[in-house]
Short mmCIF file of C-alpha atoms in Angstrom, two decimals:
data_model
loop_
_atom_site.label_atom_id
_atom_site.label_comp_id
_atom_site.label_asym_id
_atom_site.label_seq_id
_atom_site.Cartn_x
_atom_site.Cartn_y
_atom_site.Cartn_z
CA UNK A 316 122.29 27.86 122.74
CA UNK A 317 121.63 26.82 126.42
CA UNK A 318 118.17 27.23 127.44
CA UNK A 319 116.35 26.88 130.97
CA UNK A 320 113.83 23.87 131.45
CA UNK A 321 111.76 22.99 134.16
CA UNK A 322 110.56 25.22 136.68
CA UNK A 323 112.26 28.27 135.24
CA UNK A 324 109.93 28.44 132.47
CA UNK A 325 107.09 30.43 131.81
CA UNK A 326 103.97 28.98 130.49
CA UNK A 327 101.85 31.78 128.75
CA UNK A 328 98.11 30.70 127.63
CA UNK A 329 96.74 32.22 124.79
CA UNK A 330 93.77 34.42 124.81
CA UNK A 331 91.70 31.55 123.06
CA UNK A 332 92.88 29.01 125.96
CA UNK A 333 91.99 31.50 128.89
CA UNK A 334 88.75 32.26 127.59
CA UNK A 335 88.03 28.62 127.13
CA UNK A 336 89.20 27.87 130.76
CA UNK A 337 87.05 30.38 132.50
CA UNK A 338 83.88 28.66 130.79
CA UNK A 339 84.69 25.12 130.51
CA UNK A 340 83.03 23.93 133.40
CA UNK A 341 79.87 25.46 132.34
CA UNK A 342 80.12 24.01 128.80
CA UNK A 343 81.01 20.47 130.26
CA UNK A 344 77.73 20.45 132.21
CA UNK A 345 75.87 21.84 129.56
CA UNK A 346 77.56 19.42 126.96
CA UNK A 347 78.21 22.26 124.48
CA UNK A 348 81.70 21.54 124.23
CA UNK A 349 81.52 20.71 120.40
CA UNK A 350 79.01 23.46 120.07
CA UNK A 351 81.23 26.28 121.60
CA UNK A 352 84.38 25.31 119.27
CA UNK A 353 82.11 25.80 116.07
CA UNK A 354 81.76 29.36 117.06
CA UNK A 355 85.63 29.39 116.58
CA UNK A 356 85.86 28.14 113.09
CA UNK A 357 88.41 31.22 112.02
CA UNK A 358 90.70 30.18 115.05
CA UNK A 359 90.39 26.67 114.48
CA UNK A 360 91.49 27.38 110.74
CA UNK A 361 94.46 29.49 111.90
CA UNK A 362 95.54 26.43 114.02
CA UNK A 363 95.33 24.25 111.24
CA UNK A 364 97.01 26.19 108.66
CA UNK A 365 100.02 26.68 111.24
CA UNK A 366 100.63 23.21 112.19
CA UNK A 367 100.81 22.16 108.47
CA UNK A 368 103.14 25.07 107.22
CA UNK A 369 106.69 24.12 107.55
CA UNK A 370 107.68 27.53 106.90
CA UNK A 371 105.88 28.77 110.40
CA UNK A 372 108.38 26.78 112.46
CA UNK A 373 111.31 28.48 110.79
CA UNK A 374 109.72 32.40 111.47
CA UNK A 375 109.24 31.30 115.18
CA UNK A 376 105.77 33.25 115.33
CA UNK A 377 102.14 32.38 115.76
CA UNK A 378 98.97 34.02 116.16
CA UNK A 379 99.18 34.57 120.08
CA UNK A 380 95.03 34.69 120.47
CA UNK A 381 95.40 30.89 119.22
CA UNK A 382 98.62 29.66 120.23
CA UNK A 383 100.27 29.46 123.96
CA UNK A 384 103.79 29.40 124.23
CA UNK A 385 106.50 28.85 126.61
CA UNK A 386 108.82 31.21 127.29
CA UNK A 387 112.56 30.35 128.40
CA UNK A 388 115.64 31.97 129.16
CA UNK A 389 118.57 31.06 126.83
CA UNK A 390 122.27 31.97 126.56
CA UNK A 391 123.75 32.14 123.46
CA UNK A 392 127.41 31.07 122.35
CA UNK A 393 128.28 34.94 122.53
CA UNK A 394 127.09 34.75 126.06
CA UNK A 395 124.03 37.03 125.08
CA UNK A 396 120.74 36.06 127.32
CA UNK A 397 117.89 35.93 125.15
CA UNK A 398 113.99 35.25 125.86
CA UNK A 399 113.00 32.43 123.21
CA UNK A 400 109.26 31.37 122.84
CA UNK A 401 108.10 28.02 121.78
CA UNK A 402 104.80 27.86 120.72
CA UNK A 403 102.15 25.02 121.16
CA UNK A 404 98.50 24.18 120.39
CA UNK A 405 95.94 25.73 122.77
CA UNK A 406 94.11 23.09 125.54
CA UNK A 407 90.61 23.88 123.87
CA UNK A 408 87.98 21.95 122.79
CA UNK A 409 88.85 17.82 123.35
CA UNK A 410 92.46 18.90 123.35
CA UNK A 411 92.93 16.85 120.30
CA UNK A 412 92.41 17.49 116.62
CA UNK A 413 88.96 19.69 116.59
CA UNK A 414 87.64 17.59 114.00
CA UNK A 415 87.88 14.30 115.59
CA UNK A 416 84.87 14.71 118.18
CA UNK A 417 83.67 17.94 116.26
CA UNK A 418 82.34 18.15 112.74
CA UNK A 419 83.87 21.61 111.09
CA UNK A 420 82.19 21.64 107.78
CA UNK A 421 83.79 24.79 107.06
CA UNK A 422 87.47 23.20 107.16
CA UNK A 423 88.58 21.43 104.14
CA UNK A 424 90.78 18.72 106.19
CA UNK A 425 88.66 15.62 106.34
CA UNK A 426 89.82 13.49 109.43
CA UNK A 427 88.98 9.92 109.56
CA UNK A 428 89.80 8.05 113.17
CA UNK A 429 92.65 9.52 114.98
CA UNK A 430 95.15 12.30 113.81
CA UNK A 431 97.97 13.67 115.29
CA UNK A 432 98.16 16.90 112.61
CA UNK A 433 96.80 19.07 115.53
CA UNK A 434 100.19 19.27 117.45
CA UNK A 435 102.57 21.81 116.93
CA UNK A 436 106.03 20.47 116.13
CA UNK A 437 109.05 21.70 118.60
CA UNK A 438 111.23 24.34 116.79
CA UNK A 439 113.98 22.99 114.98
CA UNK A 440 116.30 25.00 116.99
CA UNK A 441 115.92 22.06 119.58
CA UNK A 442 118.60 20.39 118.05
CA UNK A 443 120.99 23.03 119.09
CA UNK A 444 119.67 23.33 122.36
CA UNK A 445 120.03 19.79 123.37
CA UNK A 446 123.80 18.77 122.73
CA UNK A 447 123.50 15.37 124.28
CA UNK A 448 121.98 12.33 123.29
CA UNK A 449 118.53 12.04 122.27
CA UNK A 450 116.12 9.16 123.70
CA UNK A 451 112.58 8.11 122.85
CA UNK A 452 110.30 6.53 125.55
CA UNK A 453 107.15 5.12 124.21
CA UNK A 454 104.62 3.37 126.74
CA UNK A 455 101.61 1.59 125.06
CA UNK A 456 103.05 1.29 121.64
CA UNK A 457 101.02 -1.68 120.48
CA UNK A 458 103.60 -2.55 117.33
CA UNK A 459 106.20 -0.51 115.69
CA UNK A 460 104.41 0.83 113.11
CA UNK A 461 101.81 2.81 115.55
CA UNK A 462 103.03 5.61 117.93
CA UNK A 463 106.38 4.52 117.39
CA UNK A 464 107.02 5.10 113.84
CA UNK A 465 104.89 8.07 113.97
CA UNK A 466 107.22 10.01 116.64
CA UNK A 467 110.57 8.84 114.94
CA UNK A 468 109.21 10.50 111.74
CA UNK A 469 107.91 13.27 113.50
CA UNK A 470 111.25 14.46 114.86
CA UNK A 471 113.31 13.33 111.90
CA UNK A 472 111.64 15.88 110.29
CA UNK A 473 113.14 18.80 112.36
CA UNK A 474 116.22 17.37 112.19
CA UNK A 475 116.04 15.32 115.46
CA UNK A 476 117.33 11.36 115.17
CA UNK A 477 117.11 9.15 118.58
CA UNK A 478 120.28 7.22 119.84
CA UNK A 479 118.05 4.83 121.83
CA UNK A 480 114.41 4.04 121.85
CA UNK A 481 112.44 2.38 124.82
CA UNK A 482 108.84 0.94 124.17
CA UNK A 483 106.39 -1.04 126.44
CA UNK A 484 103.42 -2.68 125.58
CA UNK A 485 101.49 -5.00 127.82
CA UNK A 486 99.61 -7.14 125.14
CA UNK A 487 101.53 -10.24 124.04
CA UNK A 488 103.13 -9.60 120.60
CA UNK A 489 104.63 -11.92 117.89
CA UNK A 490 108.28 -11.19 118.39
CA UNK A 491 109.35 -12.29 114.77
CA UNK A 492 106.42 -10.31 113.26
CA UNK A 493 107.45 -7.29 115.62
CA UNK A 494 110.89 -7.25 114.51
CA UNK A 495 110.27 -7.62 110.90
CA UNK A 496 108.50 -4.34 110.97
CA UNK A 497 111.42 -2.58 112.30
CA UNK A 498 113.69 -1.11 109.66
CA UNK A 499 117.25 -2.70 110.14
CA UNK A 500 118.85 0.71 110.25
CA UNK A 501 117.04 1.30 113.75
CA UNK A 502 116.68 -2.06 115.20
CA UNK A 503 119.53 -1.97 116.96
CA UNK A 504 118.74 1.10 119.03
CA UNK A 505 115.20 -0.26 119.76
CA UNK A 506 114.71 -1.75 123.05
CA UNK A 507 111.14 -3.37 123.30
CA UNK A 508 109.58 -4.61 126.31
CA UNK A 509 106.50 -6.74 125.93
CA UNK A 510 105.48 -6.61 129.62
CA UNK A 511 103.38 -4.62 131.97
CA UNK A 512 104.69 -1.20 132.65
CA UNK A 513 104.65 -0.34 136.28
CA UNK A 514 105.42 2.60 138.31
CA UNK A 515 107.23 1.28 141.00
CA UNK A 516 110.41 2.96 142.47
CA UNK A 517 113.63 1.54 141.23
CA UNK A 518 112.01 -0.74 138.91
CA UNK A 519 113.23 -1.81 135.23
CA UNK A 520 109.71 -1.43 134.14
CA UNK A 521 108.99 1.90 135.24
CA UNK A 522 110.04 4.34 132.26
CA UNK A 523 110.73 6.95 134.94
CA UNK A 524 113.44 4.92 136.54
CA UNK A 525 115.04 4.06 133.29
CA UNK A 526 115.29 7.69 132.47
CA UNK A 527 117.04 8.40 135.87
CA UNK A 528 119.76 5.72 135.17
CA UNK A 529 120.54 7.11 131.51
CA UNK A 530 119.89 11.07 131.94
CA UNK A 531 122.68 13.39 131.54
CA UNK A 532 122.35 17.27 131.12
CA UNK A 533 121.96 17.95 127.70
CA UNK A 534 120.15 14.87 126.58
CA UNK A 535 116.91 15.24 125.12
CA UNK A 536 113.97 12.86 126.39
CA UNK A 537 110.79 12.60 124.48
CA UNK A 538 108.14 10.58 126.67
CA UNK A 539 104.67 9.12 125.16
CA UNK A 540 101.99 7.80 127.89
CA UNK A 541 99.15 5.74 126.74
CA UNK A 542 98.35 2.61 128.44
CA UNK A 543 94.63 2.88 128.97
CA UNK A 544 95.30 2.05 132.58
CA UNK A 545 94.20 5.35 134.39
CA UNK A 546 95.37 4.31 137.95
CA UNK A 547 99.02 3.44 136.77
CA UNK A 548 98.95 6.76 134.61
CA UNK A 549 98.07 8.51 137.34
CA UNK A 550 101.34 7.30 139.75
CA UNK A 551 103.39 7.97 136.69
CA UNK A 552 102.00 11.79 136.44
CA UNK A 553 101.98 12.28 139.85
CA UNK A 554 105.56 11.49 140.10
CA UNK A 555 106.52 13.86 137.43
CA UNK A 556 104.18 16.75 138.97
CA UNK A 557 106.02 16.23 142.51
CA UNK A 558 109.63 15.60 141.64
CA UNK A 559 111.40 18.71 139.88
CA UNK A 560 113.93 16.13 138.94
CA UNK A 561 112.02 13.64 136.72
CA UNK A 562 110.14 16.70 135.11
CA UNK A 563 113.18 18.33 134.02
CA UNK A 564 114.39 15.22 132.23
CA UNK A 565 111.46 15.36 129.98
CA UNK A 566 112.12 17.71 126.67
CA UNK A 567 108.65 16.70 125.31
CA UNK A 568 105.72 14.67 126.40
CA UNK A 569 102.54 13.31 124.75
CA UNK A 570 99.91 12.08 127.09
CA UNK A 571 96.10 10.77 126.44
CA UNK A 572 94.09 11.26 129.91
CA UNK A 573 90.80 9.47 129.93
CA UNK A 574 87.82 11.67 131.02
CA UNK A 575 83.99 11.82 130.82
CA UNK A 576 82.11 13.84 128.33
CA UNK A 577 79.04 13.42 125.82
CA UNK A 578 81.35 13.18 123.09
CA UNK A 579 84.12 10.95 124.66
CA UNK A 580 81.99 8.47 126.50
CA UNK A 581 81.94 6.20 123.56
CA UNK A 582 85.81 5.81 123.29
CA UNK A 583 86.63 5.82 127.10
CA UNK A 584 83.64 4.54 128.73
CA UNK A 585 82.85 6.69 132.11
CA UNK A 586 85.64 7.39 134.11
CA UNK A 587 86.12 9.17 137.26
CA UNK A 588 88.03 12.24 135.72
CA UNK A 589 85.59 15.23 134.31
CA UNK A 590 86.43 17.06 131.25
CA UNK A 591 87.27 20.22 133.34
CA UNK A 592 89.67 18.06 135.53
CA UNK A 593 91.45 16.60 132.16
CA UNK A 594 92.13 20.04 130.86
CA UNK A 595 93.42 21.45 134.10
CA UNK A 596 95.96 18.33 134.71
CA UNK A 597 97.52 19.17 131.53
CA UNK A 598 97.39 22.96 131.96
CA UNK A 599 99.02 22.42 135.27
CA UNK A 600 101.86 20.19 134.10
CA UNK A 601 102.67 22.94 131.04
CA UNK A 602 102.59 25.59 134.08
CA UNK A 603 105.34 23.66 135.60
CA UNK A 604 107.46 23.93 132.61
CA UNK A 605 106.52 20.83 130.69
CA UNK A 606 106.17 20.61 127.13
CA UNK A 607 102.84 18.19 126.90
CA UNK A 608 100.69 17.53 124.29
CA UNK A 609 97.22 15.77 124.38
CA UNK A 610 97.73 12.39 122.74
CA UNK A 611 95.16 11.34 120.66
#
C-alpha cells in the first residue's frame, strides 16, 4: 500500500486538542495548566488505556474526542484508493505523559521521572507502507541504553527493524563502555558521532544533511531531536518547516521543545519560548503533515 506523506496529508486535531488550544493562552497566563488537566480525568484515562492496549492498534480506531489523527490517501495493491487514519496523542497539557507534571490521584499508573508511555505508536501497517530501508536518527542520545534502546524496541514491537542507526552526543563518552553496551547483533548498524551536532548546510554533523545523502523514496526515517540547545534546535526545525523535501523524508519525529511555565521551569529554566508558543510549534508541524510527538 502506497500512502501520501508530507503536504498531501490532513491533520485533524481531536475535540480535546481544539478546545485546549482556544484557552491555552489564558491557562498559561493564569498558571492553571495542571488544574485544567484535572478536569479531564476521564479523557486522560481513555488516553492511557488506548496507548497501552496492543489490540487498539490492530483495530485502527480511537476515541476522536481524545485522539487527533492524520488522514492520508493510500493506494492499495489492487489500485483502489482508500483514506487511512493514523491516530496520535493530542497536544494538551504539557504534551508529555500527563502525570509527569500533574498529579492524577484517580489514575492507577504511577510515574516516577520521565515516561514515554503517553505516545501512540505508529500503526503496524507502516511496515507495508514503507518498502525501502529503515533508518533511525537520534540527536542527543547520551548513551546507547537511553533513547536509542527505547526507540529500537518501540519499533521492533510494531514489526520495524532499522537497517542503520545514526546517533549524536556532544558530551564526551568512554568509547569502550559505550560499545560494550551495544548488542553485537546491532553494533554493525550503529554510527555513533561523539561530537557536537550542527545545522550547517552540507555538514556531515547535520542529521538532515545525512538524510539527504542516503534517502530514497519508500525509505522509513525516524528522527529524535533533544540536544538541549535551543538556537541549534530552532535552526533544524526551521529547515524542516520551510523545506518540503526534508519534511517529506521523515516518517515520524520526536522533539522536546523547552518552554517556560510554572511546572516546567525547574527543568527548563526560563527560556524565551512560552508554553503556547511550544504547543503552536508542534501543532504547525503536524499541520504540515509531519507525524511529530513531544519527547519527554
